[in-house]
Amino acid sequence: MYVEMKHINKNFGDYEAAKDINFGVEQGRMVALLGPSGSGKTTILRMIAGLERQDSGDVVIEGKVVNDIAARDRGIGFVFQNYALFRYMTVYENVAFGLRVQKEEKQKIHSRVTELINLVGLEGMEKRYPDQLSGGQRQRVAFARALAPNPQLLLLDEPFAAIDAKVRKELRGWLKEMIAKVGITSIFVTHDQDEAVEVADDIIIINEGRLEQMGSPMEIYKKPKTSFVAQFIGTSAVLDDFSGFKGFEDLPKGKQAIVRPEFVEAFKSDNEKFKSLMHATETGVIKDIAFRGSYQELTLEVNGILLSTNRSLERRPVRVGEQMCVLVYRVYILDETDAEIHKNQLLKGVDIEAL
Amino acid sequence: MKNQESMTMESSKNQKGAGSGEGKLARCLLIGISVLFLLIMLVFPLVEVIYRSLKEGLKMYGDALTAPNTLSALGVTLIAAVIALAVNTFFGLCAAWLITKFDFRGRQLLSTLIDIPFSISPVIAGLAFIMTFGRMGWAKPLIDGVNDLFGTDISLVFSVPGVVLATIFVTFPFVSRELIPVMQAQGSAEEEAAAMMGAKGLTIFRRVTFPHIKWALLYGMILCAARALGEFGAVYAVSKARGKTFTLPLEIDALYMAGSADSITQAFAVSSLLVIMAIIILILKQIVEYRGKREQ
C-alpha cells in the first residue's frame, strides 16, 4: 500500500468529520473519495495532505507514519477546489514557485516549468495572470503547479467543481489521461458519481464521516454493501414495501426496497422472446415516456407503484396508456445499514443474462 | 472616506437620474447640502487656521514654530507617532493574521477587544493608564522592579513613554481593521497551496500574503499615523509637563488657553503645522487608494 489511513478519527466540535476511517491506496492507482457534501471527504483528503490533523489514528505514506510531518515536508501535490493560484504571479511563476522554494538552479527551473507548461498545453500563456485565464486553463495551471516539485502523490479537491458543465466532461478525460501519462498515485474528492465512475480506478464512498464501501466502480454499482451506497449510486426508486410483487412474496415485510431501471423489463404481451417468463410478470400501464437521447425512459404504474425502465429505441414503439407486461429481475432490500440483493423467485433456473 | 462614499453615490445617481427634471433637482440639492456642510464644517475653519497663523506676519509665524516648546512638542509627537506606527503595524499584522487564518476559541472575543479603542473615550484610556502604571497603580512595583534590575529610570506616566503608550492604545485598531476584511476575503487557500509546495511561513508571507494586502496595510498605516499625530484626550491624561512631554495638540491647547493675542496667534501657527501634515497624509491616502484600486 502506498497510502494508508489507519483508524482515523476527526471531530470539529460536535461534528464528526471522520469515524474510524481505514483504507489503503496502491501505488499508481487513481482513487475517488465520493460522497454527498458535508460527508467528510475533503477533511480526509486534507488529513492525508497534512493540512488538517486527525484526532487519533495514523496516516501512513510509503510505509512511514507521517502524523508529525508538516504539510510542506510531505512531498504531496495538491490541487485545490478553486485552484488557489497565486493571483499576483504569472502562470510561469505559479508553476515555478515550488521549485524556487526548493532553491533549484535557474536553468533547471526553466526547463522543468517549460516541460510542464507544454505537458498541459499552455504554451504562450506563461506571462498571463490567473484572472486572464478560463476555468479550464486555470485547472491546467494548478495541475502543472502541483506536479512541478515532482511529488509522489497527487491530491485533488473537487477538481472539476469550478468549471462549467460543458467543459467538465472534456477535462475529465484530459485529467485522467494526464495522470496516466505521469503515472502518479492520485486521490481526488468529488460529490459527482459520474465523475468518480468515469475517472477513478477505485471509489471510496464516504457518508457522515464513515467509510461505506471501497471498490472498483463496477463492484460498487453491482454489489452495494450498505443501504447508503445502494441509494447513492445509480438512479433508483426507493419503495416502502415490495412483498406484494410476483416472485417476491417471501420478502421480509416492512423493509424498504430499491429498484433500479435496469432491474425492470417491460414488454408487449405478444413478445416472443419473453414468452417463457410470462408467469413471472405483472401488468403495468405506461404513465410517462421521456426521451433520453439514446433511449427512452418509461415510467410504469404497477400495483399502484411507479417503476421506471429504460427502453432501447430499436424496439417497437410504445405510447402512454399502453398496457405492458412488467418483469422485475431483482431488488435490493435495505436493512438499517446493509443492502441485500433479492432475485425474483419465479425466475429460478432461468438464465437471465442470456436474454 | 465618508466624503468619497457620498461622491460615488452622487455619480451613480447622476447616471440614473439624468434627463428627468426631478432627478436633476435632487442631485443639485444633494450637492448643495454636501458642499455647504463641508464648507461650514471643514473648509472655513481650516482656512481660518491658516489665515490666523499668518495674520501677524511670517516672522511671528516662524518664531512660533521655532519656539522651544513647539520644537519639543513636535519631537514628542513624531516620536510617539513613529513608535505607535511601528508597533501597531506589527501587532496589527499579527492580530489580523491570527483572526483570519486560524480558527480558535475566543476568536470573536479577540476581534471585539481590538475595537475597544474605537468605542472608549481616549481620556478614559489615559486615566486607566495612570491607574495602572502610576504611583498608586498595581503595576508600579513591576516597573520599579525592572528599573532596579537594569538601573534604568523608566516611568510610564507623565513621561514620554507614557505618551507613546497612550498613542499606541488609541491607534491600535487601524491597521488590523483595514487588513481583516481583505485577508478574510482572500481565505487561506493560496497560503496552503504554497505550504504544500514546501514554502515556510516567512516565504509564504513575503511572496503570497504580502502582495495581496500591501495596499490595505499601507492604508491602515496612514490612518494610524494621522490619528497618532492628532491624538489629544489620552495623551492629555498622561502628559502634564509642557516643553517636555507635551505633544503638538497639547501645545496648541496650552498656547490657546494662555489667552493673550500673541499666544493665540502662535496656537494657530502651530495648528497649521498639523494641518499641513494632515494634508500630506490625505494626499498619500488618495495615492494609495488609487493605486490599490487600479491593481485590483
XYZ file of C-alpha atoms in Angstrom:
651
model
C 0.000 0.000 0.000
C 1.317 3.414 -0.871
C -1.072 5.496 1.234
C -2.799 4.070 4.264
C -5.308 5.568 6.670
C -5.473 3.646 9.936
C -8.303 4.184 12.421
C -8.585 7.878 11.631
C -10.945 9.958 13.768
C -11.579 13.666 13.493
C -14.092 15.969 15.137
C -14.817 19.633 14.610
C -16.678 20.469 17.819
C -19.820 18.342 17.699
C -19.418 17.492 14.049
C -17.762 14.153 13.389
C -15.867 14.502 10.139
C -14.190 11.086 10.268
C -15.162 7.992 12.230
C -12.616 5.188 12.286
C -11.585 5.564 8.653
C -9.442 2.720 7.282
C -8.288 2.315 3.730
C -5.248 1.832 1.577
C -4.339 3.061 -1.878
C -1.876 1.143 -4.024
C 0.867 2.857 -5.948
C -0.147 4.204 -9.339
C -3.884 3.996 -8.673
C -6.381 6.759 -9.165
C -8.897 6.740 -6.350
C -12.037 8.815 -5.862
C -13.390 9.823 -2.462
C -17.075 10.058 -3.258
C -19.838 11.288 -1.005
C -22.503 13.940 -0.537
C -21.414 17.396 0.576
C -20.586 17.549 4.262
C -19.747 13.856 4.366
C -16.161 14.485 5.479
C -14.398 13.510 2.267
C -12.482 16.762 1.918
C -11.360 16.510 5.541
C -9.919 13.075 4.818
C -8.020 14.468 1.843
C -6.702 17.355 3.933
C -5.542 14.955 6.631
C -3.539 12.996 4.089
C -2.007 16.284 2.919
C -1.226 17.404 6.471
C -3.405 20.499 6.216
C -5.640 19.075 8.914
C -4.573 16.896 11.815
C -6.533 13.822 12.826
C -7.580 13.477 16.482
C -6.422 9.864 16.505
C -5.139 7.247 14.094
C -2.212 7.133 11.690
C -1.619 8.432 8.193
C 0.970 6.211 6.534
C 2.719 7.109 3.305
C 5.215 4.710 1.751
C 5.234 2.678 4.961
C 6.132 5.699 7.097
C 3.835 7.212 9.701
C 3.654 10.891 8.721
C 1.456 12.206 11.557
C 4.154 14.570 12.806
C 5.474 15.622 9.419
C 4.317 19.090 8.358
C 2.394 19.513 5.111
C 5.340 21.234 3.441
C 7.624 18.270 4.118
C 5.277 15.524 2.970
C 6.099 15.973 -0.699
C 2.494 15.840 -1.826
C 0.995 17.740 -4.743
C -2.374 19.325 -4.021
C -4.896 20.802 -6.436
C -7.342 22.995 -4.542
C -11.026 23.274 -5.245
C -10.816 26.771 -6.685
C -7.215 26.129 -7.691
C -5.865 28.799 -5.310
C -3.479 30.049 -7.962
C -1.221 32.858 -6.784
C -3.073 35.765 -8.319
C -0.132 38.147 -8.193
C 2.119 35.785 -10.111
C 2.152 34.856 -13.779
C 1.428 31.353 -14.999
C 5.160 30.761 -15.260
C 5.825 31.978 -11.711
C 2.956 29.909 -10.356
C 4.425 26.739 -11.790
C 7.964 27.731 -10.773
C 7.040 28.543 -7.157
C 7.612 25.083 -5.692
C 10.971 24.793 -7.456
C 12.106 28.234 -6.349
C 11.220 27.416 -2.766
C 13.452 24.371 -3.026
C 16.251 26.595 -4.327
C 16.686 24.723 -7.583
C 19.093 26.124 -10.176
C 17.619 28.675 -12.555
C 18.351 26.551 -15.611
C 16.691 23.524 -14.064
C 13.636 25.521 -13.043
C 13.266 26.909 -16.518
C 13.427 23.528 -18.229
C 11.038 21.908 -15.743
C 8.483 24.724 -15.971
C 8.654 24.723 -19.770
C 8.229 20.963 -19.810
C 5.143 21.154 -17.590
C 3.588 24.057 -19.457
C 3.990 22.065 -22.664
C 2.572 18.965 -20.981
C -0.631 20.769 -20.024
C -0.801 22.597 -23.339
C -0.452 26.188 -22.160
C 2.420 27.268 -24.411
C 2.366 31.007 -24.963
C 0.389 31.736 -21.802
C 3.403 31.882 -19.482
C 3.139 35.632 -18.963
C -0.577 35.723 -18.224
C -2.059 36.190 -14.766
C -4.639 33.765 -13.360
C -7.516 36.210 -13.839
C -6.754 36.284 -17.562
C -7.384 32.531 -17.886
C -10.531 30.456 -18.363
C -11.598 27.928 -15.731
C -10.154 25.044 -17.705
C -6.845 26.813 -18.218
C -6.645 27.580 -14.511
C -7.125 23.935 -13.721
C -4.263 23.106 -16.063
C -2.020 25.608 -14.298
C -3.000 24.235 -10.893
C -2.212 20.734 -12.113
C 1.167 21.746 -13.542
C 1.994 23.706 -10.395
C 1.194 20.759 -8.136
C 3.351 18.448 -10.249
C 6.345 20.769 -10.571
C 8.236 19.665 -7.424
C 7.866 16.020 -8.548
C 5.516 14.757 -5.810
C 4.893 11.044 -5.384
C 1.255 11.583 -4.540
C -1.286 13.959 -6.029
C -4.405 15.023 -4.149
C -7.232 16.867 -5.884
C -10.130 18.522 -4.085
C -13.222 18.658 -6.329
C -11.047 19.300 -9.381
C -13.995 19.947 -11.686
C -16.363 21.840 -9.402
C -15.248 25.282 -10.571
C -15.699 24.520 -14.252
C -18.919 24.852 -16.196
C -20.661 21.655 -17.182
C -19.808 21.859 -20.884
C -16.048 21.809 -20.429
C -16.147 19.500 -17.421
C -16.614 16.309 -19.410
C -13.770 17.138 -21.714
C -11.477 17.952 -18.798
C -12.256 14.705 -17.041
C -10.828 12.779 -19.939
C -7.881 15.147 -20.099
C -7.053 14.787 -16.422
C -7.334 11.005 -16.484
C -5.030 10.891 -19.478
C -2.533 13.279 -17.879
C -2.388 11.343 -14.642
C -1.929 8.093 -16.540
C 0.873 9.732 -18.532
C 2.668 10.950 -15.423
C 1.926 7.704 -13.612
C 1.376 9.354 -10.250
C -0.700 7.897 -7.428
C -3.683 10.182 -7.000
C -6.692 10.647 -4.804
C -9.470 13.054 -5.676
C -12.577 14.197 -3.902
C -15.882 14.520 -5.699
C -19.613 14.558 -4.990
C -20.436 13.629 -8.575
C -20.772 9.886 -9.146
C -20.431 10.166 -12.922
C -17.108 11.848 -12.389
C -15.943 9.164 -9.958
C -17.079 6.312 -12.193
C -15.505 7.797 -15.280
C -12.145 8.843 -13.883
C -11.294 6.569 -10.947
C -9.862 3.064 -10.790
C -11.319 2.665 -7.320
C -14.043 4.506 -5.491
C -14.260 5.068 -1.754
C -17.718 6.072 -0.643
C -17.907 8.309 2.408
C -21.051 9.229 4.283
C -21.313 11.120 7.570
C -17.639 10.589 8.268
C -17.839 6.832 7.768
C -16.298 4.766 5.021
C -19.266 2.959 3.481
C -17.535 0.932 0.807
C -14.390 0.770 -1.254
C -14.101 -0.998 -4.587
C -13.992 -0.671 -8.337
C -16.838 1.339 -9.891
C -18.360 -1.913 -11.199
C -18.232 -3.579 -7.791
C -19.825 -0.631 -6.088
C -22.514 -0.470 -8.678
C -23.312 -4.168 -8.746
C -22.757 -5.121 -5.133
C -23.527 -2.211 -2.839
C -22.723 -3.319 0.688
C -24.710 -0.732 2.601
C -28.110 0.811 2.192
C -26.489 4.202 1.719
C -24.393 3.009 -1.218
C -27.379 1.265 -2.783
C -29.320 4.532 -2.764
C -26.451 6.874 -3.567
C -25.110 5.095 -6.625
C -27.111 4.891 -9.816
C -30.660 6.069 -10.308
C -33.082 4.191 -8.176
C -36.604 4.239 -6.835
C -36.976 3.530 -3.115
C -40.163 1.610 -2.328
C -41.599 1.089 1.109
C -42.941 -2.419 0.562
C -42.287 -4.697 -2.351
C -43.538 -8.001 -0.993
C -46.781 -7.835 -2.997
C -44.978 -8.439 -6.261
C -44.953 -11.734 -8.098
C -41.798 -13.634 -7.339
C -41.067 -11.548 -4.239
C -43.770 -12.890 -1.906
C -41.228 -14.238 0.563
C -39.562 -10.865 1.126
C -39.400 -9.711 4.727
C -42.305 -7.351 5.435
C -41.858 -3.663 6.212
C -38.430 -3.298 4.675
C -37.568 -0.759 2.028
C -36.632 -1.956 -1.422
C -34.609 -0.303 -4.163
C -35.441 -0.905 -7.799
C -33.126 0.402 -10.493
C -34.280 0.912 -14.079
C -32.036 -1.923 -15.263
C -33.750 -4.344 -12.853
C -37.044 -3.845 -14.653
C -38.115 -5.211 -18.046
C -41.286 -4.093 -19.819
C -42.558 -5.790 -22.985
C -45.721 -6.176 -25.001
C -47.772 -9.279 -24.240
C -47.129 -10.760 -27.710
C -43.345 -10.628 -27.270
C -41.927 -13.995 -28.317
C -38.599 -13.567 -26.562
C -40.119 -13.328 -23.082
C -42.854 -15.931 -23.662
C -41.404 -18.418 -21.202
C -41.356 -15.778 -18.432
C -44.979 -14.646 -18.682
C -45.855 -16.367 -15.411
C -43.496 -14.033 -13.527
C -44.849 -10.758 -14.869
C -47.206 -8.149 -13.503
C -49.328 -5.849 -15.623
C -48.376 -2.196 -15.812
C -49.614 0.922 -17.572
C -47.243 3.412 -19.154
C -47.649 6.751 -17.370
C -44.854 8.690 -18.953
C -42.261 8.402 -21.700
C -39.152 10.549 -21.520
C -36.707 10.766 -24.376
C -33.147 10.458 -23.061
C -31.171 10.721 -26.271
C -30.108 7.173 -26.997
C -33.013 5.534 -25.164
C -36.454 6.172 -23.719
C -37.251 6.120 -20.042
C -40.650 4.601 -19.362
C -42.498 5.202 -16.120
C -44.996 2.438 -15.431
C -47.625 2.077 -12.778
C -47.643 -1.457 -11.425
C -49.866 -2.413 -8.473
C -50.072 1.277 -7.558
C -46.292 1.642 -7.551
C -44.299 3.680 -10.052
C -41.346 1.865 -11.613
C -39.098 3.091 -14.370
C -37.162 1.226 -17.034
C -35.010 2.164 -19.976
C -36.123 1.078 -23.438
C -33.922 0.917 -26.472
C -35.036 2.977 -29.451
C -34.562 -0.118 -31.636
C -37.577 -1.806 -30.056
C -41.209 -1.432 -31.097
C -42.692 1.967 -30.299
C -44.922 2.316 -27.254
C -47.331 5.046 -26.162
C -48.599 6.487 -22.901
C -51.557 4.491 -21.511
C -50.448 1.262 -23.149
C -50.598 -1.942 -21.096
C -47.278 -3.722 -20.731
C -46.002 -6.870 -19.092
C -43.570 -5.887 -16.371
C -40.888 -8.187 -15.094
C -38.680 -7.340 -12.122
C -35.440 -9.336 -12.109
C -34.182 -8.351 -8.681
C -34.327 -5.708 -5.977
C -32.114 -4.501 -3.167
C -33.669 -4.927 0.249
C -32.439 -2.372 2.744
C -31.677 -3.098 6.345
C -30.758 -0.441 8.891
C -27.263 -0.368 7.442
C -26.937 -3.141 4.878
C -28.209 -3.731 1.379
C -29.020 -7.254 0.232
C -29.874 -8.396 -3.249
C -33.053 -10.457 -3.751
C -33.815 -12.245 -7.002
C -37.230 -12.922 -8.437
C -38.139 -16.404 -7.105
C -40.130 -17.284 -10.224
C -37.055 -16.835 -12.391
C -35.136 -19.622 -10.651
C -33.244 -21.674 -13.158
C -33.692 -19.113 -15.918
C -30.527 -17.709 -17.386
C -31.406 -14.024 -17.278
C -28.115 -12.859 -18.675
C -28.740 -14.841 -21.875
C -31.920 -12.876 -22.608
C -13.931 58.052 3.412
C -17.385 59.471 4.059
C -16.757 62.109 1.504
C -15.823 59.562 -1.102
C -18.887 57.470 -0.441
C -21.160 60.407 -0.958
C -19.310 61.208 -4.148
C -19.743 57.754 -5.617
C -23.369 57.836 -4.566
C -23.776 61.061 -6.392
C -22.157 59.811 -9.539
C -24.382 56.750 -9.681
C -27.359 58.970 -9.082
C -26.117 61.112 -11.886
C -26.429 58.259 -14.355
C -29.828 57.139 -13.156
C -31.467 60.499 -12.839
C -30.014 62.097 -15.948
C -32.732 63.615 -18.084
C -35.561 63.607 -15.576
C -36.147 67.017 -14.020
C -36.822 65.605 -10.592
C -33.558 63.682 -10.558
C -31.691 66.794 -11.585
C -33.243 68.819 -8.792
C -32.482 66.166 -6.215
C -28.932 65.996 -7.446
C -28.418 69.756 -7.218
C -29.979 69.795 -3.765
C -27.736 66.977 -2.523
C -24.630 68.557 -3.986
C -25.626 71.860 -2.445
C -26.136 70.373 1.000
C -22.875 68.439 0.856
C -20.862 71.401 -0.312
C -22.425 73.729 2.257
C -21.804 71.220 5.023
C -18.180 70.726 4.016
C -17.620 74.468 3.725
C -19.005 75.223 7.164
C -17.554 72.211 8.941
C -14.186 71.837 7.252
C -13.052 74.402 4.754
C -13.834 77.645 6.610
C -12.296 76.518 9.909
C -9.164 75.298 8.156
C -8.812 78.474 6.119
C -9.293 80.352 9.368
C -6.416 78.415 10.929
C -4.054 79.301 8.105
C -5.273 82.894 7.962
C -4.920 83.432 11.697
C -1.498 81.828 11.806
C -0.197 84.230 9.182
C -2.072 87.316 10.407
C 0.857 88.753 12.341
C 3.301 88.181 9.517
C 5.773 85.469 8.573
C 8.248 86.442 11.268
C 5.758 85.760 14.009
C 4.817 82.530 12.260
C 8.440 81.409 12.109
C 9.063 82.362 15.723
C 6.039 80.411 16.860
C 7.237 77.315 15.024
C 10.773 77.509 16.357
C 9.858 78.247 19.956
C 11.482 75.641 22.289
C 8.112 74.408 23.482
C 6.904 73.892 19.918
C 10.035 72.058 18.873
C 9.849 69.836 21.942
C 6.186 69.113 21.213
C 6.961 68.356 17.573
C 9.685 65.946 18.680
C 7.436 64.143 21.170
C 4.634 63.965 18.603
C 6.888 62.481 15.948
C 8.463 60.000 18.381
C 5.047 58.874 19.589
C 3.670 58.647 16.064
C 6.617 56.722 14.652
C 6.729 54.237 17.530
C 2.965 53.810 17.550
C 3.024 53.260 13.811
C 5.764 50.646 14.017
C 4.251 48.801 16.973
C 0.715 48.874 15.612
C 1.767 47.789 12.151
C 3.476 44.769 13.644
C 0.725 43.878 16.103
C -1.981 44.763 13.628
C -0.499 42.315 11.153
C -0.214 39.641 13.852
C -3.773 40.181 15.048
C -5.236 40.210 11.535
C -3.275 37.074 10.670
C -4.417 35.326 13.829
C -8.062 36.262 13.368
C -8.315 35.419 9.684
C -6.041 32.424 9.208
C -6.647 30.451 12.381
C -9.737 29.032 13.942
C -9.714 29.033 17.717
C -11.919 29.545 20.714
C -12.328 33.210 21.595
C -11.597 34.496 18.124
C -14.724 36.604 18.119
C -13.829 37.975 21.548
C -10.371 38.971 20.364
C -11.860 40.646 17.329
C -14.130 42.671 19.618
C -11.296 43.546 22.001
C -9.311 45.062 19.158
C -12.129 47.524 18.579
C -12.199 48.809 22.156
C -10.076 51.905 21.433
C -12.696 52.897 18.857
C -15.506 52.781 21.360
C -13.845 54.040 24.545
C -13.191 57.731 25.066
C -9.421 58.310 24.829
C -9.466 60.228 28.135
C -10.654 57.107 29.898
C -7.829 55.166 28.286
C -5.331 57.743 29.546
C -6.777 57.662 33.051
C -6.712 53.868 33.028
C -3.006 54.029 32.227
C -2.428 56.304 35.202
C -4.371 53.989 37.476
C -2.393 51.004 36.247
C 1.150 52.337 35.925
C 1.028 55.454 38.132
C 2.257 55.789 41.712
C -0.896 54.164 43.083
C -1.220 51.633 40.296
C -0.821 47.880 40.753
C 1.834 47.658 38.059
C 4.042 50.265 39.683
C 6.105 47.710 41.714
C 6.643 45.801 38.496
C 8.099 48.840 36.778
C 10.195 49.661 39.849
C 11.494 46.115 39.792
C 12.520 46.458 36.158
C 14.176 49.793 36.872
C 16.121 48.317 39.810
C 17.213 45.359 37.757
C 18.539 47.294 34.788
C 19.436 50.501 36.587
C 17.049 52.429 34.367
C 14.652 55.174 35.276
C 11.607 54.422 33.211
C 8.333 55.952 34.189
C 5.169 55.207 32.275
C 3.016 58.124 33.319
C 3.707 61.834 32.979
C 6.600 60.943 30.704
C 7.311 60.386 27.025
C 6.962 56.557 27.291
C 3.507 57.188 28.745
C 2.616 59.408 25.798
C 3.833 56.704 23.442
C 1.794 54.033 25.226
C -1.354 56.151 25.170
C -0.863 56.838 21.463
C -0.352 53.149 20.755
C -3.524 52.313 22.630
C -5.647 54.798 20.736
C -4.327 53.881 17.297
C -4.204 50.135 17.779
C -7.229 49.094 15.664
C -6.454 50.949 12.440
C -4.043 48.529 10.786
C -5.818 45.331 11.781
C -9.247 46.741 10.876
C -8.039 47.510 7.371
C -6.372 44.128 6.974
C -9.014 41.793 8.376
C -11.638 42.179 5.615
C -9.020 41.872 2.875
C -7.455 38.795 4.423
C -10.826 37.265 5.136
C -11.877 37.683 1.529
C -8.664 36.065 0.389
C -9.068 32.988 2.584
C -6.115 30.729 3.251
C -6.128 28.501 0.169
C -3.211 30.300 -1.502
C -1.141 30.050 1.664
C -1.990 26.372 1.947
C -1.040 25.848 -1.667
C 2.323 27.494 -1.015
C 2.821 25.333 2.076
C 2.058 22.180 0.076
C 4.884 23.138 -2.256
C 7.325 23.287 0.632
C 7.307 27.011 1.438
C 7.940 28.133 5.014
C 5.955 30.752 6.928
C 8.090 33.763 6.090
C 8.338 32.899 2.393
C 4.575 32.413 2.284
C 4.033 35.798 3.878
C 6.514 37.576 1.645
C 5.509 36.050 -1.659
C 1.838 35.155 -1.281
C 0.170 37.134 1.514
C 2.004 40.438 1.327
C 1.345 41.274 -2.356
C -2.312 40.805 -1.584
C -2.519 43.012 1.489
C 0.087 45.656 0.809
C -2.311 48.437 -0.162
C -4.649 47.746 2.714
C -1.664 47.665 5.041
C -0.351 50.980 3.765
C -3.800 52.487 4.023
C -4.155 51.299 7.615
C -0.722 52.689 8.428
C -1.664 56.080 7.014
C -4.847 56.216 9.075
C -2.857 55.103 12.114
C -0.255 57.833 11.594
C -2.893 60.514 11.079
C -4.620 59.596 14.286
C -1.344 59.318 16.211
C -0.339 62.844 15.194
C -3.641 64.351 16.230
C -4.439 62.422 19.398
C -5.439 64.667 22.301
C -7.524 63.019 25.019
C -5.474 60.001 26.005
C -2.229 61.929 25.775
C -3.703 64.784 27.800
C -4.350 62.421 30.710
C -0.764 61.113 30.916
C 1.202 64.191 29.897
C 1.429 67.211 32.188
C 4.865 68.758 31.572
C 4.855 71.452 28.910
C 8.105 71.568 26.964
C 8.921 68.015 27.983
C 6.105 65.591 27.356
C 3.589 67.779 25.537
C 2.619 66.812 22.016
C 1.594 69.300 19.337
C -2.151 69.146 20.102
C -1.424 69.709 23.810
C 0.931 72.571 22.994
C -1.720 74.189 20.811
C -4.231 73.870 23.604
C -1.795 75.389 26.115
C -0.991 78.312 23.830
C -4.615 78.971 23.140
C -5.585 78.717 26.800
C -2.873 81.273 27.710
C -5.286 83.757 26.210
C -3.018 86.594 25.059
C -3.373 87.802 21.463
C 0.156 86.645 20.683
C -0.221 83.199 22.141
C -3.466 82.674 20.271
C -1.737 83.546 17.021
C 1.037 81.145 17.999
C -1.564 78.479 18.667
C -2.834 78.891 15.139
C 0.670 78.819 13.736
C 1.370 75.504 15.436
C -2.020 74.266 14.321
C -1.108 74.990 10.743
C 1.751 72.550 11.181
C -0.701 69.766 11.959
C -2.952 70.861 9.116
C -0.045 70.622 6.685
C 0.808 67.138 7.972
C -2.836 66.155 7.590
C -2.910 67.382 4.011
C 0.241 65.425 3.180
C -1.329 62.329 4.709
C -4.531 62.930 2.777
C -2.617 63.092 -0.491
C -0.731 59.904 0.382
C -4.015 58.241 1.216
C -5.502 59.206 -2.133
C -2.464 57.869 -3.977
C -2.561 54.585 -2.071
C -6.276 54.188 -2.623
C -5.955 54.915 -6.306
C -3.051 52.550 -6.852
C -4.656 49.845 -4.740
C -7.843 50.047 -6.772
C -6.037 50.071 -10.069
C -4.150 46.940 -9.165
C -7.336 45.067 -8.331
